[in-house]
Short mmCIF file of C-alpha atoms and ligand atoms in Angstrom, two decimals:
data_model
loop_
_atom_site.label_atom_id
_atom_site.label_comp_id
_atom_site.label_asym_id
_atom_site.label_seq_id
_atom_site.Cartn_x
_atom_site.Cartn_y
_atom_site.Cartn_z
CA UNK A 1 -0.11 0.06 -0.19
CA UNK A 2 1.36 3.43 -0.61
CA UNK A 3 2.60 5.52 2.00
CA UNK A 4 1.81 9.23 2.35
CA UNK A 5 4.64 9.99 5.12
CA UNK A 6 6.23 12.21 2.88
CA UNK A 7 3.14 14.10 1.69
CA UNK A 8 2.27 14.33 5.28
CA UNK A 9 5.60 15.67 6.48
CA UNK A 10 5.12 18.41 4.08
CA UNK A 11 1.88 19.83 6.16
CA UNK A 12 2.49 22.33 8.40
CA UNK A 13 4.13 21.71 11.36
CA UNK A 14 1.07 22.28 13.24
CA UNK A 15 -0.88 19.77 11.52
CA UNK A 16 1.89 17.21 11.59
CA UNK A 17 1.99 17.87 15.28
CA UNK A 18 -1.39 17.22 15.73
CA UNK A 19 -1.69 13.96 14.23
CA UNK A 20 1.18 12.63 15.64
CA UNK A 21 -0.88 13.45 18.97
CA UNK A 22 -3.64 11.73 17.84
CA UNK A 23 -1.63 8.57 17.05
CA UNK A 24 0.21 8.44 20.29
CA UNK A 25 -3.17 9.11 22.37
CA UNK A 26 -4.83 6.60 20.13
CA UNK A 27 -1.81 4.15 20.71
CA UNK A 28 -2.13 4.51 24.70
CA UNK A 29 -5.84 3.57 24.18
CA UNK A 30 -5.25 0.68 22.15
CA UNK A 31 -7.17 2.30 19.33
CA UNK A 32 -6.44 1.80 15.36
CA UNK A 33 -6.83 5.69 14.51
CA UNK A 34 -7.10 7.36 10.80
CA UNK A 35 -7.53 10.57 9.41
CA UNK A 36 -10.06 10.13 6.39
CA UNK A 37 -12.06 11.66 3.88
CA UNK A 38 -11.53 15.22 2.23
CA UNK A 39 -8.54 15.50 4.47
CA UNK A 40 -6.93 12.41 2.62
CA UNK A 41 -8.04 13.56 -0.76
CA UNK A 42 -6.44 16.75 -0.39
CA UNK A 43 -3.27 15.59 0.60
CA UNK A 44 -2.79 13.57 -2.37
CA UNK A 45 -3.84 16.58 -4.79
CA UNK A 46 -1.57 18.71 -2.73
CA UNK A 47 -4.67 20.87 -1.84
CA UNK A 48 -4.50 22.95 1.68
CA UNK A 49 -7.13 21.37 3.98
CA UNK A 50 -7.11 21.87 7.77
CA UNK A 51 -10.13 20.66 8.27
CA UNK A 52 -9.17 17.14 9.60
CA UNK A 53 -11.67 14.23 9.82
CA UNK A 54 -10.66 11.40 12.51
CA UNK A 55 -11.51 8.07 12.94
CA UNK A 56 -10.78 6.27 15.72
CA UNK A 57 -11.91 2.34 16.27
CA UNK A 58 -12.98 2.75 19.23
CA UNK A 59 -14.92 5.19 21.71
CA UNK A 60 -14.67 8.57 20.24
CA UNK A 61 -15.75 10.61 22.65
CA UNK A 62 -13.54 9.27 25.45
CA UNK A 63 -10.49 9.60 22.99
CA UNK A 64 -11.42 13.38 22.28
CA UNK A 65 -11.76 14.19 26.07
CA UNK A 66 -8.23 13.03 26.51
CA UNK A 67 -7.01 14.64 23.18
CA UNK A 68 -8.47 17.73 24.56
CA UNK A 69 -6.85 17.74 27.89
CA UNK A 70 -3.51 17.16 26.40
CA UNK A 71 -4.10 19.88 23.68
CA UNK A 72 -5.52 22.05 26.33
CA UNK A 73 -8.19 23.17 24.35
CA UNK A 74 -12.13 22.85 24.83
CA UNK A 75 -14.25 20.44 22.66
CA UNK A 76 -17.73 19.91 21.73
CA UNK A 77 -19.85 16.62 21.68
CA UNK A 78 -22.66 15.62 19.07
CA UNK A 79 -23.49 12.88 20.88
CA UNK A 80 -26.51 11.78 18.34
CA UNK A 81 -23.66 10.58 15.72
CA UNK A 82 -21.00 9.77 18.28
CA UNK A 83 -18.86 12.52 17.09
CA UNK A 84 -16.73 15.29 18.68
CA UNK A 85 -15.18 18.74 17.47
CA UNK A 86 -12.04 20.37 18.69
CA UNK A 87 -10.47 23.76 17.21
CA UNK A 88 -6.74 23.98 17.72
CA UNK A 89 -6.25 27.81 17.65
CA UNK A 90 -2.97 29.12 16.05
CA UNK A 91 -1.45 30.60 12.81
CA UNK A 92 -2.98 27.31 11.06
CA UNK A 93 -6.46 27.20 12.49
CA UNK A 94 -7.05 23.28 12.55
CA UNK A 95 -10.48 21.60 13.01
CA UNK A 96 -10.80 18.38 14.26
CA UNK A 97 -13.70 16.23 13.92
CA UNK A 98 -13.20 12.80 15.78
CA UNK A 99 -15.63 10.11 15.23
CA UNK A 100 -15.85 6.60 16.16
CA UNK A 101 -15.81 4.05 13.27
CA UNK A 102 -19.31 3.80 12.31
CA UNK A 103 -22.10 2.04 10.13
CA UNK A 104 -25.03 4.06 9.27
CA UNK A 105 -28.19 2.80 8.95
CA UNK A 106 -30.91 4.65 6.87
CA UNK A 107 -34.49 4.11 7.99
CA UNK A 108 -35.92 6.67 5.29
CA UNK A 109 -34.49 8.00 2.06
CA UNK A 110 -33.18 11.76 2.78
CA UNK A 111 -33.48 11.20 6.29
CA UNK A 112 -30.87 11.56 8.87
CA UNK A 113 -29.33 8.10 9.31
CA UNK A 114 -29.26 5.70 12.60
CA UNK A 115 -25.57 5.19 14.00
CA UNK A 116 -24.05 2.14 15.17
CA UNK A 117 -20.22 1.24 15.82
CA UNK A 118 -18.29 -0.35 13.27
CA UNK A 119 -14.73 -1.12 11.77
CA UNK A 120 -13.22 1.70 9.31
CA UNK A 121 -13.83 -0.41 6.49
CA UNK A 122 -17.65 0.21 7.39
CA UNK A 123 -17.06 3.73 8.11
CA UNK A 124 -15.54 4.18 4.65
CA UNK A 125 -18.48 2.10 2.60
CA UNK A 126 -21.07 4.32 4.03
CA UNK A 127 -19.30 7.54 2.16
CA UNK A 128 -20.42 9.70 -0.85
CA UNK A 129 -17.26 8.68 -3.43
CA UNK A 130 -14.78 6.41 -3.59
CA UNK A 131 -12.08 9.43 -3.77
CA UNK A 132 -13.55 10.44 -0.36
CA UNK A 133 -13.52 7.19 0.97
CA UNK A 134 -9.81 6.53 1.43
CA UNK A 135 -8.46 6.91 5.02
CA UNK A 136 -4.68 7.49 6.39
CA UNK A 137 -3.47 5.62 9.36
CA UNK A 138 -1.96 8.03 11.55
CA UNK A 139 -1.15 5.32 14.51
CA UNK A 140 2.92 5.48 15.48
CA UNK A 141 3.49 2.23 13.81
CA UNK A 142 2.07 3.15 10.59
CA UNK A 143 1.81 6.82 10.21
CA UNK A 144 1.27 7.61 6.60
CA UNK A 145 0.06 4.36 5.52
CA UNK A 146 -2.89 4.84 2.95
CA UNK A 147 -5.78 2.61 3.38
CA UNK A 148 -8.16 2.35 0.27
CA UNK A 149 -10.73 -0.45 -0.05
CA UNK A 150 -12.64 0.79 -2.63
CA UNK A 151 -9.85 1.89 -5.33
CA UNK A 152 -10.05 5.87 -4.32
CA UNK A 153 -6.60 6.60 -5.25
CA UNK A 154 -7.18 5.07 -8.80
CA UNK A 155 -10.36 7.19 -9.12
CA UNK A 156 -8.51 10.15 -7.94
CA UNK A 157 -5.81 9.69 -10.47
CA UNK A 158 -8.68 9.26 -13.04
CA UNK A 159 -10.47 12.32 -11.91
CA UNK A 160 -13.58 10.10 -11.59
CA UNK A 161 -16.31 10.59 -9.05
CA UNK A 162 -17.77 7.27 -8.42
CA UNK A 163 -20.29 6.24 -5.86
CA UNK A 164 -19.85 3.54 -3.22
CA UNK A 165 -23.20 1.76 -3.63
CA UNK A 166 -26.62 2.28 -5.68
CA UNK A 167 -28.31 4.09 -3.16
CA UNK A 168 -26.31 6.61 -2.09
CA UNK A 169 -28.05 9.77 -3.51
CA UNK A 170 -31.31 8.08 -2.21
CA UNK A 171 -30.21 7.96 1.18
CA UNK A 172 -28.57 11.35 1.15
CA UNK A 173 -29.51 13.47 -1.96
CA UNK A 174 -27.32 16.64 -1.19
CA UNK A 175 -24.93 14.41 -2.33
CA UNK A 176 -26.03 15.46 -5.84
CA UNK A 177 -24.85 18.77 -5.09
CA UNK A 178 -21.71 17.73 -3.63
CA UNK A 179 -20.70 15.56 -6.74
CA UNK A 180 -21.34 19.09 -8.98
CA UNK A 181 -19.18 20.92 -6.69
CA UNK A 182 -16.26 18.53 -6.60
CA UNK A 183 -16.80 18.19 -10.58
CA UNK A 184 -16.52 21.61 -11.00
CA UNK A 185 -13.88 22.36 -8.19
CA UNK A 186 -11.44 19.45 -9.31
CA UNK A 187 -12.17 19.34 -12.95
CA UNK A 188 -13.56 15.61 -12.38
CA UNK A 189 -16.08 13.75 -14.07
CA UNK A 190 -18.98 12.02 -12.45
CA UNK A 191 -18.81 8.69 -14.05
CA UNK A 192 -21.62 7.63 -15.94
CA UNK A 193 -23.37 4.96 -13.52
CA UNK A 194 -23.50 7.60 -10.82
CA UNK A 195 -24.82 10.03 -13.47
CA UNK A 196 -27.86 7.85 -14.20
CA UNK A 197 -28.23 7.51 -10.46
CA UNK A 198 -28.11 11.17 -9.75
CA UNK A 199 -30.37 11.44 -12.81
CA UNK A 200 -33.15 8.69 -11.42
CA UNK A 201 -32.89 10.38 -7.71
CA UNK A 202 -33.64 13.86 -9.37
CA UNK A 203 -36.59 12.72 -11.04
CA UNK A 204 -37.99 11.03 -8.03
CA UNK A 205 -37.80 14.44 -6.55
CA UNK A 206 -35.57 13.39 -4.07
CA UNK A 207 -33.56 16.81 -3.65
CA UNK A 208 -36.82 18.50 -2.83
CA UNK A 209 -37.42 15.93 0.04
CA UNK A 210 -34.12 16.57 1.79
CA UNK A 211 -34.39 18.92 5.01
CA UNK A 212 -34.27 22.63 3.89
CA UNK A 213 -31.50 23.97 6.08
CA UNK A 214 -29.07 21.19 4.45
CA UNK A 215 -30.04 22.30 1.09
CA UNK A 216 -29.10 25.88 2.32
CA UNK A 217 -25.71 24.64 3.52
CA UNK A 218 -25.35 22.65 0.12
CA UNK A 219 -26.11 25.79 -1.80
CA UNK A 220 -23.94 28.14 0.13
CA UNK A 221 -21.15 25.91 -0.34
CA UNK A 222 -21.39 25.79 -3.88
CA UNK A 223 -21.85 29.81 -4.36
CA UNK A 224 -18.59 29.85 -1.88
CA UNK A 225 -16.41 28.19 -4.51
CA UNK A 226 -14.07 30.19 -6.83
CA UNK A 227 -16.11 29.70 -9.91
CA UNK A 228 -19.95 28.80 -8.88
CA UNK A 229 -21.38 29.46 -12.35
CA UNK A 230 -20.24 26.35 -14.09
CA UNK A 231 -21.99 24.38 -11.28
CA UNK A 232 -25.16 26.50 -11.22
CA UNK A 233 -25.09 25.52 -14.99
CA UNK A 234 -24.62 22.01 -14.29
CA UNK A 235 -27.41 22.30 -11.79
CA UNK A 236 -29.60 23.84 -14.28
CA UNK A 237 -29.02 21.08 -16.94
CA UNK A 238 -29.81 18.48 -14.49
CA UNK A 239 -33.07 19.48 -13.25
CA UNK A 240 -32.90 23.07 -12.18
CA UNK A 241 -33.78 24.64 -9.30
CA UNK A 242 -36.81 23.45 -8.41
CA UNK A 243 -35.17 22.21 -5.15
CA UNK A 244 -35.13 25.99 -4.08
CA UNK A 245 -38.66 26.90 -5.61
CA UNK A 246 -40.90 25.06 -7.84
CA UNK A 247 -40.95 28.15 -9.93
CA UNK A 248 -37.53 29.17 -10.02
CA UNK A 249 -36.23 29.37 -13.77
CA UNK A 250 -32.59 30.69 -14.40
CA UNK A 251 -32.81 32.37 -17.76
CA UNK A 252 -30.01 32.72 -20.02
CA UNK A 253 -30.39 36.66 -19.04
CA UNK A 254 -29.58 35.81 -15.43
CA UNK A 255 -26.75 33.37 -16.38
CA UNK A 256 -25.47 36.28 -18.10
CA UNK A 257 -25.55 38.58 -15.28
CA UNK A 258 -24.06 35.56 -13.08
CA UNK A 259 -21.18 35.42 -15.17
CA UNK A 260 -20.33 39.04 -14.49
CA UNK A 261 -20.77 38.80 -10.83
CA UNK A 262 -16.97 37.60 -10.60
CA UNK A 263 -15.36 40.17 -12.50
CA UNK A 264 -17.62 42.76 -10.36
CA UNK A 265 -16.32 41.80 -7.29
CA UNK A 266 -12.76 41.54 -8.60
CA UNK A 267 -13.36 45.08 -9.63
CA UNK A 268 -14.52 45.98 -6.04
CA UNK A 269 -11.73 44.06 -4.11
CA UNK A 270 -8.96 45.73 -6.16
CA UNK A 271 -10.01 49.10 -6.34
CA UNK A 272 -12.28 50.05 -3.43
CA UNK A 273 -10.20 52.19 -1.24
CA UNK A 274 -12.97 51.37 1.96
CA UNK A 275 -13.12 47.74 1.35
CA UNK A 276 -11.70 47.19 4.90
CA UNK A 277 -14.68 48.58 6.13
CA UNK A 278 -17.33 47.23 4.03
CA UNK A 279 -17.09 43.50 3.52
CA UNK A 280 -18.71 42.18 0.75
CA UNK A 281 -20.18 38.79 0.57
CA UNK A 282 -19.44 37.14 -2.81
CA UNK A 283 -21.49 34.07 -2.53
CA UNK A 284 -24.28 36.24 -1.53
CA UNK A 285 -24.08 38.46 -4.56
CA UNK A 286 -24.46 34.90 -6.94
CA UNK A 287 -27.48 34.10 -4.56
CA UNK A 288 -28.97 37.81 -4.62
CA UNK A 289 -28.56 36.96 -9.05
CA UNK A 290 -29.99 33.53 -8.51
CA UNK A 291 -32.97 34.29 -7.07
CA UNK A 292 -33.78 37.67 -9.17
CA UNK A 293 -36.69 35.90 -10.97
CA UNK A 294 -38.86 35.46 -8.06
CA UNK A 295 -41.31 37.86 -6.54
CA UNK A 296 -41.11 39.64 -3.32
CA UNK A 297 -43.74 37.07 -1.26
CA UNK A 298 -41.94 34.35 -3.01
CA UNK A 299 -38.59 35.46 -1.92
CA UNK A 300 -39.64 35.99 1.53
CA UNK A 301 -41.56 32.82 1.85
CA UNK A 302 -38.37 30.59 0.19
CA UNK A 303 -35.50 32.67 2.10
CA UNK A 304 -37.32 32.06 5.71
CA UNK A 305 -38.26 28.58 4.85
CA UNK A 306 -34.51 28.01 4.07
CA UNK A 307 -33.63 29.88 7.58
CA UNK A 308 -31.11 32.28 5.83
CA UNK A 309 -29.80 34.69 8.01
CA UNK A 310 -32.07 37.74 8.49
CA UNK A 311 -29.40 40.25 6.96
CA UNK A 312 -29.11 38.12 4.10
CA UNK A 313 -32.68 37.82 3.50
CA UNK A 314 -32.90 41.79 3.58
CA UNK A 315 -30.60 42.02 1.44
CA UNK A 316 -31.97 39.94 -1.58
CA UNK A 317 -35.34 41.57 -0.93
CA UNK A 318 -33.92 44.83 -1.02
CA UNK A 319 -32.03 44.36 -4.56
CA UNK A 320 -35.43 42.84 -6.02
CA UNK A 321 -37.57 45.80 -4.02
CA UNK A 322 -34.92 48.77 -4.87
CA UNK A 323 -33.12 48.40 -7.90
CA UNK A 324 -35.58 49.74 -10.54
CA UNK A 325 -36.41 52.94 -8.31
CA UNK A 326 -32.97 53.70 -7.27
CA UNK A 327 -31.75 53.40 -10.83
CA UNK A 328 -34.65 55.71 -11.72
CA UNK A 329 -33.78 58.15 -9.19
CA UNK A 330 -30.30 58.38 -10.47
CA UNK A 331 -31.15 59.01 -13.85
CA UNK A 332 -31.84 62.80 -12.71
CA UNK A 333 -29.80 65.81 -12.08
CA UNK A 334 -28.12 65.56 -8.74
CA UNK A 335 -25.21 66.44 -6.41
CA UNK A 336 -23.03 63.92 -4.57
CA UNK A 337 -25.15 64.39 -1.56
CA UNK A 338 -28.18 63.22 -3.39
CA UNK A 339 -26.43 60.04 -4.57
CA UNK A 340 -25.10 59.63 -1.28
CA UNK A 341 -28.60 59.58 0.13
CA UNK A 342 -29.91 57.30 -1.98
CA UNK A 343 -27.12 54.58 -1.86
CA UNK A 344 -26.08 55.01 1.56
CA UNK A 345 -28.77 52.95 3.28
CA UNK A 346 -28.45 50.03 0.93
CA UNK A 347 -26.25 47.27 1.47
CA UNK A 348 -22.90 47.21 -0.42
CA UNK A 349 -23.88 43.76 -2.18
CA UNK A 350 -27.16 45.29 -3.21
CA UNK A 351 -25.14 48.78 -4.75
CA UNK A 352 -22.62 46.54 -6.50
CA UNK A 353 -24.98 44.46 -8.03
CA UNK A 354 -26.99 47.85 -9.10
CA UNK A 355 -23.77 48.52 -11.41
CA UNK A 356 -24.76 45.21 -13.17
CA UNK A 357 -28.23 46.19 -13.68
CA UNK A 358 -27.64 50.31 -14.50
CA UNK A 359 -27.35 50.40 -18.54
CA UNK A 360 -26.85 54.30 -18.41
CA UNK A 361 -23.23 55.39 -18.41
CA UNK A 362 -24.43 58.17 -16.35
CA UNK A 363 -25.90 55.86 -13.81
CA UNK A 364 -23.16 53.43 -13.53
CA UNK A 365 -20.62 56.57 -13.12
CA UNK A 366 -22.80 57.61 -10.21
CA UNK A 367 -22.72 54.42 -8.68
CA UNK A 368 -19.05 54.12 -9.13
CA UNK A 369 -18.12 57.46 -7.58
CA UNK A 370 -20.37 56.64 -4.34
CA UNK A 371 -18.37 53.30 -4.12
CA UNK A 372 -14.67 54.82 -4.85
CA UNK A 373 -15.49 58.18 -3.10
CA UNK A 374 -18.78 59.07 -1.42
CA UNK A 375 -19.12 56.18 0.74
CA UNK A 376 -16.13 56.38 2.84
CA UNK A 377 -16.25 60.39 2.93
CA UNK A 378 -16.30 61.88 6.48
CA UNK A 379 -16.26 65.16 7.77
CA UNK A 380 -13.14 66.12 9.76
CA UNK A 381 -14.99 67.40 13.00
CA UNK A 382 -14.83 64.87 16.06
CA UNK A 383 -17.80 64.55 18.40
CA UNK A 384 -15.92 66.00 21.22
CA UNK A 385 -14.62 68.99 19.13
CA UNK A 386 -18.63 69.50 18.18
CA UNK A 387 -19.30 69.30 22.06
CA UNK A 388 -16.62 71.89 22.71
CA UNK A 389 -18.62 74.08 20.13
CA UNK A 390 -21.43 73.46 22.49
CA UNK A 391 -23.29 71.24 20.53
CA UNK A 392 -25.52 68.69 22.81
CA UNK A 393 -25.69 64.86 21.33
CA UNK A 394 -29.68 64.56 20.32
CA UNK A 395 -31.64 64.69 17.11
CA UNK A 396 -30.26 68.51 16.10
CA UNK A 397 -26.90 67.29 16.84
CA UNK A 398 -27.39 64.32 14.10
CA UNK A 399 -28.92 66.69 11.86
CA UNK A 400 -26.16 68.98 11.75
CA UNK A 401 -23.61 66.49 11.34
CA UNK A 402 -25.73 65.18 8.09
CA UNK A 403 -25.80 68.59 6.89
CA UNK A 404 -21.71 69.02 7.19
CA UNK A 405 -21.16 65.90 5.66
CA UNK A 406 -23.64 67.04 2.55
CA UNK A 407 -21.76 69.95 2.17
CA UNK A 408 -18.57 68.27 2.33
CA UNK A 409 -19.71 65.80 -0.30
CA UNK A 410 -20.90 68.67 -2.51
CA UNK A 411 -17.36 70.12 -2.81
CA UNK A 412 -18.45 73.16 -0.26
CA UNK A 413 -15.18 73.12 1.62
CA UNK A 414 -12.07 70.25 1.87
CA UNK A 415 -9.97 71.43 4.94
CA UNK A 416 -11.08 71.13 8.59
CA UNK A 417 -10.61 74.90 9.15
CA UNK A 418 -12.85 75.65 6.03
CA UNK A 419 -15.44 72.93 7.54
CA UNK A 420 -15.40 74.77 10.82
CA UNK A 421 -15.96 78.04 9.41
CA UNK A 422 -19.07 76.51 7.44
CA UNK A 423 -20.04 75.13 10.43
CA UNK A 424 -20.35 78.26 12.14
CA UNK A 425 -21.29 80.72 9.62
CA UNK A 426 -24.00 78.35 7.30
CA UNK A 427 -25.31 76.04 9.75
CA UNK A 428 -25.23 76.89 13.59
CA UNK A 429 -25.73 81.04 12.57
CA UNK A 430 -28.82 79.87 10.39
CA UNK A 431 -30.33 77.65 13.18
CA UNK A 432 -29.60 80.51 15.73
CA UNK A 433 -31.65 83.06 13.88
CA UNK A 434 -34.36 80.54 13.55
N1 CTP B 1 -19.30 12.66 3.41
C1 CTP B 1 -20.53 11.91 2.83
N2 CTP B 1 -21.79 12.17 2.57
C2 CTP B 1 -21.89 13.40 2.60
C3 CTP B 1 -21.01 14.51 3.63
C4 CTP B 1 -19.96 13.93 3.75
O1 CTP B 1 -20.02 10.61 2.45
N3 CTP B 1 -23.31 14.08 2.41
C5 CTP B 1 -18.20 12.37 3.94
C6 CTP B 1 -17.29 12.10 2.76
O2 CTP B 1 -16.47 11.19 3.09
C7 CTP B 1 -16.49 13.34 2.98
C8 CTP B 1 -16.17 13.59 4.41
O3 CTP B 1 -17.71 13.17 4.94
O4 CTP B 1 -14.91 13.35 2.43
C9 CTP B 1 -16.28 15.06 5.20
O5 CTP B 1 -17.01 15.83 4.66
P1 CTP B 1 -17.18 17.45 4.59
O6 CTP B 1 -16.29 17.80 5.48
O7 CTP B 1 -18.51 17.91 4.54
O8 CTP B 1 -16.63 17.42 2.89
P2 CTP B 1 -15.03 17.24 2.24
O9 CTP B 1 -15.05 15.95 1.35
O10 CTP B 1 -13.98 17.20 3.48
O11 CTP B 1 -15.02 18.46 1.23
P3 CTP B 1 -14.83 19.96 1.48
O12 CTP B 1 -13.39 19.70 0.77
O13 CTP B 1 -15.77 20.79 0.55
O14 CTP B 1 -14.92 20.42 2.69
#
């Protein structure tokens, strides 16, 4: 059997140290211990991955308790699946999921499985694809030995996604979305038999039977991939997005927009001066566009049923509701302060996407000016300096700050001295005479 010790030795020292410690503790317990799944796949592919799935042939919970004691970090147990998680802080942040080798029995399709103890072979057999069903022995005596019962190594070499058994997509239909994700991420090919099973499972509406929270998580994972559009096209071809909403149809126009999201995000990340202040979630840009053909009530119902985060829901809805209105307001001749007033209350994701929607060059320029300059414009005078001038915090105070900011945006002054003069002569004196 192949030995991956050389590849393991090239891992960051923290990872190597953790693996060796795990091997040593397992030795004390007399448990065989393995790294499994995506971590093994990624070691072979030479892809960075610090999510370690560890399987012990023994009591995983007891084992984790001891491991966390030695590492001096906390841990969380998930009793239903007899698994536990440890986060190891440090320069390289390692997430360790420890499980007892297990068999899974699916009582009903698309539901969560019943779990019982098993051997490492049982544990690997229940997994999604052969390339994810390899184990790496990390026990002291066999450190680095590849355990590959199902020719995952060969399939990895051939870049093929092969299922372990023909009920794989019935047991767990989210694997369909995983297949698409891995296919696009690694340039793999879904092997013909697996593809047939996927199509059969989709035709039976299996994906629509999965708990929506799990679908949401898988969808987000796809949207977080470096190039999600290829996966979205693949899904559209297979059966479409009925698993999100029965009438969700992604037409060519939407795909054209989705394709431009990547370049839009790049532009934003490279040029946007205030990017450190305003984090834009790229995956959310894709989600907003993906759902753009649903009506507002459909969006609300769907997003809530998938339990998306309420801020994310608000952004998707705002794009749908506000875009046309905002673009039409921006058509008019307006000063910088007016543009600021229109765009500032919106999220950056929504403003960015409006750039894609706006056809008129003048409107695009206004949005770009907002992103590049207006959104980060601040007045010079600080709160305590204003208090020194006798201003008291309250609604009036806020209005004065806003008036000052608007004046600055509209180029009425630029230096701090000029700002102070403007405040005294143009704002405060008028207030007093009122
Ligand atoms: N797995 C599975 N079926 C699923 C999800 C996971 O069989 N529906 C198994 C696979 O063996 C997988 C492992 O559990 O490799 C870990 O799952 P996860 O961390 O979700 O995926 P990774 O394969 O590590 O992929 P990624 O790189 O996207 O994290």
